Coordinates of C-alpha atoms in Angstrom, one line a residue:
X295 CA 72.5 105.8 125.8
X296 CA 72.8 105.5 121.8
X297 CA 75.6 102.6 121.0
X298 CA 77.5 105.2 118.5
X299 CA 78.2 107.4 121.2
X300 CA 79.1 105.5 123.8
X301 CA 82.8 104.0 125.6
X302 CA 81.2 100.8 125.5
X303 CA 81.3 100.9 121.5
X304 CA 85.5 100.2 122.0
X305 CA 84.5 97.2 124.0
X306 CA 83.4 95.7 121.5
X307 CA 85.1 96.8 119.1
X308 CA 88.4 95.0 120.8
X309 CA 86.4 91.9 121.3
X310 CA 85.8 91.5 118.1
X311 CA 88.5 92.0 116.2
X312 CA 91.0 89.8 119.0
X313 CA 88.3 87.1 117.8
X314 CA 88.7 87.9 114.3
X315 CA 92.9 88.2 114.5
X316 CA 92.7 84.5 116.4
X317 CA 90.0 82.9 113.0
X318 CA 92.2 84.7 110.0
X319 CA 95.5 82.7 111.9
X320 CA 93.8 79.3 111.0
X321 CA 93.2 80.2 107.5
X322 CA 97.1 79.6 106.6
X323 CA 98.5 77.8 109.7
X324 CA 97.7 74.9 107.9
X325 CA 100.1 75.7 104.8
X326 CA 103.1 75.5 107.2
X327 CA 102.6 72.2 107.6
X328 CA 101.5 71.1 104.0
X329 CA 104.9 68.6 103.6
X330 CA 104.5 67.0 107.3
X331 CA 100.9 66.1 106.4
X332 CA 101.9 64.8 103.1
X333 CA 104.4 62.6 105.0
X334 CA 102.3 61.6 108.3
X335 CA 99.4 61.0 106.3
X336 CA 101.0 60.1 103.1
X337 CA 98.4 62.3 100.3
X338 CA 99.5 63.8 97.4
X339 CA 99.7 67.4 96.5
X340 CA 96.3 67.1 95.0
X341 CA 95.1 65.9 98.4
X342 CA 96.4 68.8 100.3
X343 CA 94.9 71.3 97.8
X344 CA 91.5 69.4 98.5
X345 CA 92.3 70.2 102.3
X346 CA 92.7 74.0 101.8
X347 CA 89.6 74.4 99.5
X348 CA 87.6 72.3 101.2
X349 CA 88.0 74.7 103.9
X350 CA 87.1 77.9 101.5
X351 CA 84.6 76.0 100.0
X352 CA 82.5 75.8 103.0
X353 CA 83.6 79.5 103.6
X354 CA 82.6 80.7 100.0
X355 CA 79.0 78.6 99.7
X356 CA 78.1 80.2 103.1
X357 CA 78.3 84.0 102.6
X358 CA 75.4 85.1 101.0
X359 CA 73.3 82.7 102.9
X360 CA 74.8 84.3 106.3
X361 CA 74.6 87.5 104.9
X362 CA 70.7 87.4 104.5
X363 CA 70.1 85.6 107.8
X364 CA 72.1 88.5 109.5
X365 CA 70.5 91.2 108.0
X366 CA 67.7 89.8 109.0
X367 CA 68.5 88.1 112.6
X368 CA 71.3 90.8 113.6
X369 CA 75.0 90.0 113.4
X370 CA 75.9 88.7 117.0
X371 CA 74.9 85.4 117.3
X372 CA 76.1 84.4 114.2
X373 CA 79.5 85.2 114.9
X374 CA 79.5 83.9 118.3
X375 CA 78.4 80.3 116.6
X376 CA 80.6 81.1 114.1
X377 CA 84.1 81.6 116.7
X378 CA 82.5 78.3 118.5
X379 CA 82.7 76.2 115.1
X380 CA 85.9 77.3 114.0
X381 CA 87.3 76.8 117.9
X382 CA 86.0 72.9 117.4
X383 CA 87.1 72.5 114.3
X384 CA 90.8 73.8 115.1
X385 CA 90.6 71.4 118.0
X386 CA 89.5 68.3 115.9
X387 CA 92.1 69.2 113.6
X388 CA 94.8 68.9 116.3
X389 CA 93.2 65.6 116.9
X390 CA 93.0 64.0 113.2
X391 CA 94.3 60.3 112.8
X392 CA 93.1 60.4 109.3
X393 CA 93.0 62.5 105.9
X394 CA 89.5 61.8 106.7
X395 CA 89.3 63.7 110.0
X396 CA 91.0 66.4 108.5
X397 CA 89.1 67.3 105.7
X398 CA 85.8 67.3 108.3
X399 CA 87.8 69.9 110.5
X400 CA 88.3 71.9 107.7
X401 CA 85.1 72.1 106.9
X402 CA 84.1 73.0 110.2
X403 CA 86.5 75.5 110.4
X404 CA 85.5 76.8 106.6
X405 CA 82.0 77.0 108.3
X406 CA 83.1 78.8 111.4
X407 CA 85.3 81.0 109.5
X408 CA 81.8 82.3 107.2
X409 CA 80.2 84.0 109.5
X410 CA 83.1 86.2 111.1
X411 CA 83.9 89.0 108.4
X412 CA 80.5 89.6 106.9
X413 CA 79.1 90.2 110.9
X414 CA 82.1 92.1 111.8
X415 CA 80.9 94.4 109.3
X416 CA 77.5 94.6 110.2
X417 CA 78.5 95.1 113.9
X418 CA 81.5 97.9 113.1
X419 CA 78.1 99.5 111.4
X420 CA 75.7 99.1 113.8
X421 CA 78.4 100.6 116.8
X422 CA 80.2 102.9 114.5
X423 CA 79.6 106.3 112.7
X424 CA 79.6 106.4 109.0
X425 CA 82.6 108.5 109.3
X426 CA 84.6 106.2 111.2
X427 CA 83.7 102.7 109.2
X428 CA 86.5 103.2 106.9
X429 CA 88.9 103.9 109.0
X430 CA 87.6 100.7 111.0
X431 CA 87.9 98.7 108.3
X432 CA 92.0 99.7 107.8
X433 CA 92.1 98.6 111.7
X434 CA 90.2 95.3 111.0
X435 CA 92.3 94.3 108.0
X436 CA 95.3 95.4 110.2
X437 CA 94.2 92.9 112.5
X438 CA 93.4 90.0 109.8
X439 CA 97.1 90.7 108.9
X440 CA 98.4 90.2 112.3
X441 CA 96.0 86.8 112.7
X442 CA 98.2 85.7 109.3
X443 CA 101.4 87.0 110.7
X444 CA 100.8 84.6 114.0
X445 CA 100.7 81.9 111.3
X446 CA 104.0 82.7 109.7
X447 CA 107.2 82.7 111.9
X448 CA 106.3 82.6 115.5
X449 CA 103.7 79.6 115.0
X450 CA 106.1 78.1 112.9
X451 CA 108.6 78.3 115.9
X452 CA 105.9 76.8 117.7
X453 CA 105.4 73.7 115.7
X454 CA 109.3 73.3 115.0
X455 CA 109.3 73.0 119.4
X456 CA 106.1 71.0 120.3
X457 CA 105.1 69.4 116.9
X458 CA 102.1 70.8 115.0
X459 CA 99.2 68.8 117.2
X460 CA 99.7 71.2 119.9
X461 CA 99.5 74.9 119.0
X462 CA 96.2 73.6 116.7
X463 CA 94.8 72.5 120.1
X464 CA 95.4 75.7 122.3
X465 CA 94.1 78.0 119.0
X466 CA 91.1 75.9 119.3
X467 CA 90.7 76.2 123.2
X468 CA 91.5 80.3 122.6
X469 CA 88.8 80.3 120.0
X470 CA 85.9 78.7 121.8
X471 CA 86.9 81.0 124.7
X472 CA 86.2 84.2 122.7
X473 CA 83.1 82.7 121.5
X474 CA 81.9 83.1 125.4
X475 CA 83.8 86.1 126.0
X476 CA 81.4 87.1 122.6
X477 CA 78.4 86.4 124.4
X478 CA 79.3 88.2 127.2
X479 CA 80.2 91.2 125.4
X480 CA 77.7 91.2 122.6
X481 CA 74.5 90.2 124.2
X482 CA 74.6 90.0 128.0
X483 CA 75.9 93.4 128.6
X484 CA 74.1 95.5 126.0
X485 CA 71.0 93.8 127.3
X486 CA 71.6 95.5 130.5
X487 CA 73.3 98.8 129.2
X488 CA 70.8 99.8 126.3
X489 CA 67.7 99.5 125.1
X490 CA 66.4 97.3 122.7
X491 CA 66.3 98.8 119.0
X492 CA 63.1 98.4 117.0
X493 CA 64.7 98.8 113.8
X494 CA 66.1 95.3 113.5
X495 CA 62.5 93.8 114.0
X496 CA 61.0 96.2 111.1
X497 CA 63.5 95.6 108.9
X498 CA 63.3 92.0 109.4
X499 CA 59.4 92.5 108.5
X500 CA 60.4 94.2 105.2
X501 CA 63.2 91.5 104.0
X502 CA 60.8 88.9 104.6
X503 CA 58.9 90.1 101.8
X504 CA 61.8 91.3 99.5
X505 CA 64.4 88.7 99.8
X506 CA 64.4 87.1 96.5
X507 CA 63.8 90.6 94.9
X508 CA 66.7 92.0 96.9
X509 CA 68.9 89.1 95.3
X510 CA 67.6 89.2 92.0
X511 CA 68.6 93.4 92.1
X512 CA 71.7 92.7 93.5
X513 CA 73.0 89.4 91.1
X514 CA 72.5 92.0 88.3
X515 CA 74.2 94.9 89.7
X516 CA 77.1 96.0 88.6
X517 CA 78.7 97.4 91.6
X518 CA 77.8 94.2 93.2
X519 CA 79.8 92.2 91.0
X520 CA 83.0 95.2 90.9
X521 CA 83.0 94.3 94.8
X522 CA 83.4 90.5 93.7
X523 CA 85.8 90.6 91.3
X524 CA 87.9 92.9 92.8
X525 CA 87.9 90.5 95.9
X526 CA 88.3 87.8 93.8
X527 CA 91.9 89.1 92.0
X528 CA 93.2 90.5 95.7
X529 CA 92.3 88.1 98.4
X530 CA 92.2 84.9 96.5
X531 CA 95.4 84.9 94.9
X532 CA 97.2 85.6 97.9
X533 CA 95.4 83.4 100.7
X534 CA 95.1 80.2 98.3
X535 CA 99.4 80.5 97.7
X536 CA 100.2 81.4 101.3
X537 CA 97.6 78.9 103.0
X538 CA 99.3 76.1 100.9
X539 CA 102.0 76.0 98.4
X540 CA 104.1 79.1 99.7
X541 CA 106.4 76.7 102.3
X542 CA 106.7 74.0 99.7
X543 CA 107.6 76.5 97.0
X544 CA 110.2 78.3 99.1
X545 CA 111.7 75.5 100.1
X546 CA 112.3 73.5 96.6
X547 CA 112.9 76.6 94.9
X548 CA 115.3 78.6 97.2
X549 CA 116.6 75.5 99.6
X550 CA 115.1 77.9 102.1
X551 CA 113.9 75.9 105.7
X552 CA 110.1 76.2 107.0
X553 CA 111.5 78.7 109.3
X554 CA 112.8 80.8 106.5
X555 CA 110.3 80.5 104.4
X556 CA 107.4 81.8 107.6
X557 CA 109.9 84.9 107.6
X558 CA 109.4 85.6 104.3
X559 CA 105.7 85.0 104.9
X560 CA 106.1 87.5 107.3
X561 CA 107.1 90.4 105.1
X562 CA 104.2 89.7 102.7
X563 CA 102.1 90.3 106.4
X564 CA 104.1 93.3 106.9
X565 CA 103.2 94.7 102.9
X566 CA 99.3 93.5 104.3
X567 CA 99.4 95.8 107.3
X568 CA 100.7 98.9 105.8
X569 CA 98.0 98.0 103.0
X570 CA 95.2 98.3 105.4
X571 CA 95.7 101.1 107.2
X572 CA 97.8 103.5 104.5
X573 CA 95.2 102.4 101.8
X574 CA 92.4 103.4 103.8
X575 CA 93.9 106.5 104.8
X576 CA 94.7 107.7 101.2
X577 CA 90.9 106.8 99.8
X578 CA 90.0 109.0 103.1
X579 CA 92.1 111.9 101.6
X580 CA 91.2 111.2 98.1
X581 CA 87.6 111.1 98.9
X582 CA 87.9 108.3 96.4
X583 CA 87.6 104.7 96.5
X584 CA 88.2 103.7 92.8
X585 CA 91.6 105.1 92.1
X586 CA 93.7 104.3 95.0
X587 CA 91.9 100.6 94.5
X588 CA 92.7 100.7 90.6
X589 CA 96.2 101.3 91.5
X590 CA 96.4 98.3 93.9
X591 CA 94.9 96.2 91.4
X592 CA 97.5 97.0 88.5
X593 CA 100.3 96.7 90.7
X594 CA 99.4 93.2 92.3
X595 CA 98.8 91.9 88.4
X596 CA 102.2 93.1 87.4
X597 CA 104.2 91.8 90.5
X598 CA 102.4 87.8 90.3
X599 CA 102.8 88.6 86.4
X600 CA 107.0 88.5 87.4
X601 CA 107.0 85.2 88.7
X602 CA 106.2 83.9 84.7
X603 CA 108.8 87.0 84.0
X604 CA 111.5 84.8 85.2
X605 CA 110.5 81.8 85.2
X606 CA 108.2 80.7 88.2
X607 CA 112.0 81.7 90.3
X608 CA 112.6 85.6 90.6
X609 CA 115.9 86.9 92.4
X610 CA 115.9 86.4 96.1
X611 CA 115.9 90.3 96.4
X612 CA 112.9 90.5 94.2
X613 CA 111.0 87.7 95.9
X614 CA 111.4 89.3 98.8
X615 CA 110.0 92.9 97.2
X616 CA 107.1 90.8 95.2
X617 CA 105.7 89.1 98.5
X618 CA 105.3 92.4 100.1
X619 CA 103.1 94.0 97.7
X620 CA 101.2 91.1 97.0
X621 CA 100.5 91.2 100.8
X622 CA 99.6 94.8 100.4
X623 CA 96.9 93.9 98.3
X624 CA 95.5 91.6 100.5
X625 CA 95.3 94.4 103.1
X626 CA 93.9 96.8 101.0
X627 CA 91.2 94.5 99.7
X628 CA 89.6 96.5 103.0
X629 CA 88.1 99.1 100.5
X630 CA 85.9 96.7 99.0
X631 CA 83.8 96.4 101.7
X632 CA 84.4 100.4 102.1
X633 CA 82.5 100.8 98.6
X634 CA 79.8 98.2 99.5
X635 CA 78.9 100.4 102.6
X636 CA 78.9 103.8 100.4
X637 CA 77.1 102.0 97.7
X638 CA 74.2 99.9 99.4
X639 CA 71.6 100.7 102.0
X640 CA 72.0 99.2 105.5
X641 CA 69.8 96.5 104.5
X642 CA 71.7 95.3 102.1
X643 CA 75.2 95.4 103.5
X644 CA 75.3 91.8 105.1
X645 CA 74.3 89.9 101.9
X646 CA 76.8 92.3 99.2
X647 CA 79.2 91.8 101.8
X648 CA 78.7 88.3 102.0
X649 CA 78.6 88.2 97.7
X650 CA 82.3 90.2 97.9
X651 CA 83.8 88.2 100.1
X652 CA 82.5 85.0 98.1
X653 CA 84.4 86.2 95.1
X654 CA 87.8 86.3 97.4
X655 CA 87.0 82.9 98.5
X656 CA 86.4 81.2 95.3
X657 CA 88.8 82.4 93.9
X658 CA 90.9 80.7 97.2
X659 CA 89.0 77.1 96.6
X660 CA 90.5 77.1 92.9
X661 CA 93.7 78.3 93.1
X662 CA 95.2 75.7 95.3
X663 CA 93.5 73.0 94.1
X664 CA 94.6 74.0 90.4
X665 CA 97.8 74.8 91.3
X666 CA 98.3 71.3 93.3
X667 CA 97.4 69.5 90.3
X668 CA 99.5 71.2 88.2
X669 CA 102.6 70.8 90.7
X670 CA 101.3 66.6 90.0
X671 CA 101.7 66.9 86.7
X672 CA 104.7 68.2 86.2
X673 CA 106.6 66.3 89.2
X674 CA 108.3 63.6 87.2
X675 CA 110.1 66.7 85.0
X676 CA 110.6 68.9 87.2
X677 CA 109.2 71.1 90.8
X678 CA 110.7 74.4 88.9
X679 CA 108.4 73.9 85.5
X680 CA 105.3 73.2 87.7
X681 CA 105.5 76.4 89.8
X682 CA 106.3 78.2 86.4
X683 CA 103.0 77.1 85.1
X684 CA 101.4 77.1 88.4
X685 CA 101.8 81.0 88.8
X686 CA 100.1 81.1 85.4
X687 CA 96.8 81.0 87.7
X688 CA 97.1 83.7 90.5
X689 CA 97.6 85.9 87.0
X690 CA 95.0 85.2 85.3
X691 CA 92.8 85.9 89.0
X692 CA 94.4 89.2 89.2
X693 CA 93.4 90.5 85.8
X694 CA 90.0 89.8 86.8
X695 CA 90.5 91.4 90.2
X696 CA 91.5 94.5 87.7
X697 CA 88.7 94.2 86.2
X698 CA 86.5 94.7 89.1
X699 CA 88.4 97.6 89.5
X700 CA 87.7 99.0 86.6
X701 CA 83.7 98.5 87.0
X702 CA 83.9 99.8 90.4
X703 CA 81.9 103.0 90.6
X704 CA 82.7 105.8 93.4
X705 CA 79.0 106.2 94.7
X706 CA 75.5 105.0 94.0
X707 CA 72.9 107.6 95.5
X708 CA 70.4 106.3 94.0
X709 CA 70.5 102.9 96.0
X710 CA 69.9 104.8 99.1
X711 CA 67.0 106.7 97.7
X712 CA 65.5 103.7 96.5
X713 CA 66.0 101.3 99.9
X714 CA 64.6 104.7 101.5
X715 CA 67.3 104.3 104.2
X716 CA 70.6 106.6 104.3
X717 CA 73.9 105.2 103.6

């Protein structure tokens, strides 16, 4: 039976993305604790934006790496290694005595954490229709929304009941249970249910040889590098605040509590869902990628750009308005990977992928970092004057997420014609 037309397809498909909505929850969970650590471990700001990009540093150096091995190895055991890293690394976190510990289970999670997006793309491919990828996608960023809205209020609630040792450990346990429940699903039963698919093993003959060609082409294309920047100004921006400085912001800036502030959280998650799935849908009717993605990209820029507008503290009612859009563009950063799969030949999806998502994740290494030593300079004047300044970067990421944008180009036929595979 052929994989894209069978039940089992949906199997997998839920398997997958229940993995991926458990790894996206662990990217921010952290930030909800960012003033506890500083206190039970007694670190600096500085320190805790180490602990975030330490985490997307390991993510960021590992995409295009993972992306060649998959296209060449296949996508499933990667990202069954990949839920059992970030599983043990959640669990050692929940276990840290020591700044030390910490930043070692953040790199294990950062490492985990690498391999889940670019595979789940190569796997939605390999199960999926053409037709019904994009539409994926919108469901799989829906679901990376959720994973971030389970690390807003209700884990929030969790810690403010139990402490934050505890829900880090049973996220952990949950993890390295899907990475079995992977296996199962992935390898054992297709093993049994359909028969094995020579492509993979000619292809893998073929990359062998044109690797280093296939990087060199794709370092120096522009469409490549539209899919990175345009990454980089979206998904950046928004998972470097939220996975760090968004508590501590909220609640010197508004009085708010941590509950509060997770609520808030929450709304930008609610701006990220509707931005996955109503974002996709419209570049479905448009038959258009570039100008529903353009328009994402101008409206992000303008809505960080109103945080400098009035002075690093906008109106409640507007704070609440600006977080929901900004969230939006984080969920319809989906479309990137959209145009890599129009644009580049099966072949090549795993490693642009990979080089996409590495511009998000750079982009969420420097912001927190930046900002956290900004937010140490500024301490002995005042926490208001380092936000202002501090929102100075996730500005200056957007415009070059517009950017991307506006290199972005709709199709590429000739890439297919030239990889002599359809895309």
């Amino acid at each position: 039976m052929d994989k894209q037309n069978s039940k089992y397809r949906w199997i997998v498909f839920t398997a997958v993305l229940f993995t991926y909505f458990l790894v996206v929850s662990q990217r921010t969970a952290p930030g909800l604790i960012t003033d506890q650590l500083m206190k039970d471990f007694n670190v600096s700001a500085s320190t805790i934006g180490l602990l975030t990009s330490i985490q997307f540093l390991a993510y960021a150096s590992l995409q295009i790496p993972i992306g060649i091995l998959s296209d060449r190895y296949g996508p499933n055991l990667f990202l069954i290694a990949g839920a059992l890293l970030n599983g043990l690394g959640t669990l050692v976190y929940s276990f840290a005595p020591n700044e030390f510990v910490l930043l070692v289970s953040r790199s294990l999670v950062g490492m985990g954490d690498a391999t889940i997006w670019v595979n789940l793309v190569l796997i939605l491919s390999q199960w999926f229709r053409v037709k019904e990828f994009v539409g994926l996608l919108g469901l799989a960023g829906m679901a990376g929304s959720l994973g971030f809205l389970l690390a807003t209020f209700p884990f929030s609630a969790w810690i403010a009941h139990t402490g934050w040792r505890t829900p880090f450990f049973t996220v952990g346990v949950l993890l390295v249970l899907c990475g079995i429940l992977l296996y199962v699903v992935l390898v054992k039963q297709p093993n049994k249910r359909f028969k094995e698919d020579n492509l993979v093993t000619v292809q893998t003959e073929q990359k062998r040889e044109k690797t280093l060609l296939m990087l060199k082409r794709i370092f120096s294309d522009r469409q490549a590098w539209a899919t990175f920047f345009c990454h980089f100004g979206l998904v950046g921006t928004y998972v470097g605040f939220i996975g760090s400085w968004a508590v501590p912001y909220g609640m010197q800036m508004y009085g708010m509590t941590r509950s509060e502030v997770s609520q808030l959280m929450m709304i930008g998650l609610v701006g990220a869902i509707v931005g996955a799935s109503l974002t996709t849908w419209i570049a479905n009717r448009l038959e258009s990628i570039k100008r529903p993605y353009m328009v994402v990209h101008l409206v992000v820029f303008v809505s960080w750009a109103m945080f400098l507008l009035f002075s690093g503290k906008p109106p409640f009612f507007m704070l609440i308005i600006l977080f929901f859009i900004i969230g939006y563009g984080n969920g319809a950063s989906a479309l990137t990977f959209a145009a890599v799969r129009q644009s580049f030949s099966m072949r090549e999806v795993g490693v642009v992928s990979g080089f996409a998502n590495t511009g998000g994740f750079i982009s969420a290494i420097l912001l927190p970092s930046i900002y956290g030593k900004v937010l140490d300079h500024f301490q002995l004047v005042s926490s208001g004057v380092g936000y202002f300044y501090g929102f100075i970067i996730p500005v200056l990421f957007s415009i070059l997420g517009l950017m991307g944008g506006f290199l972005l180009r709709e199709q590429r036929k000739e890439s297919s014609k030239a990889s002599g595979l359809s895309v």
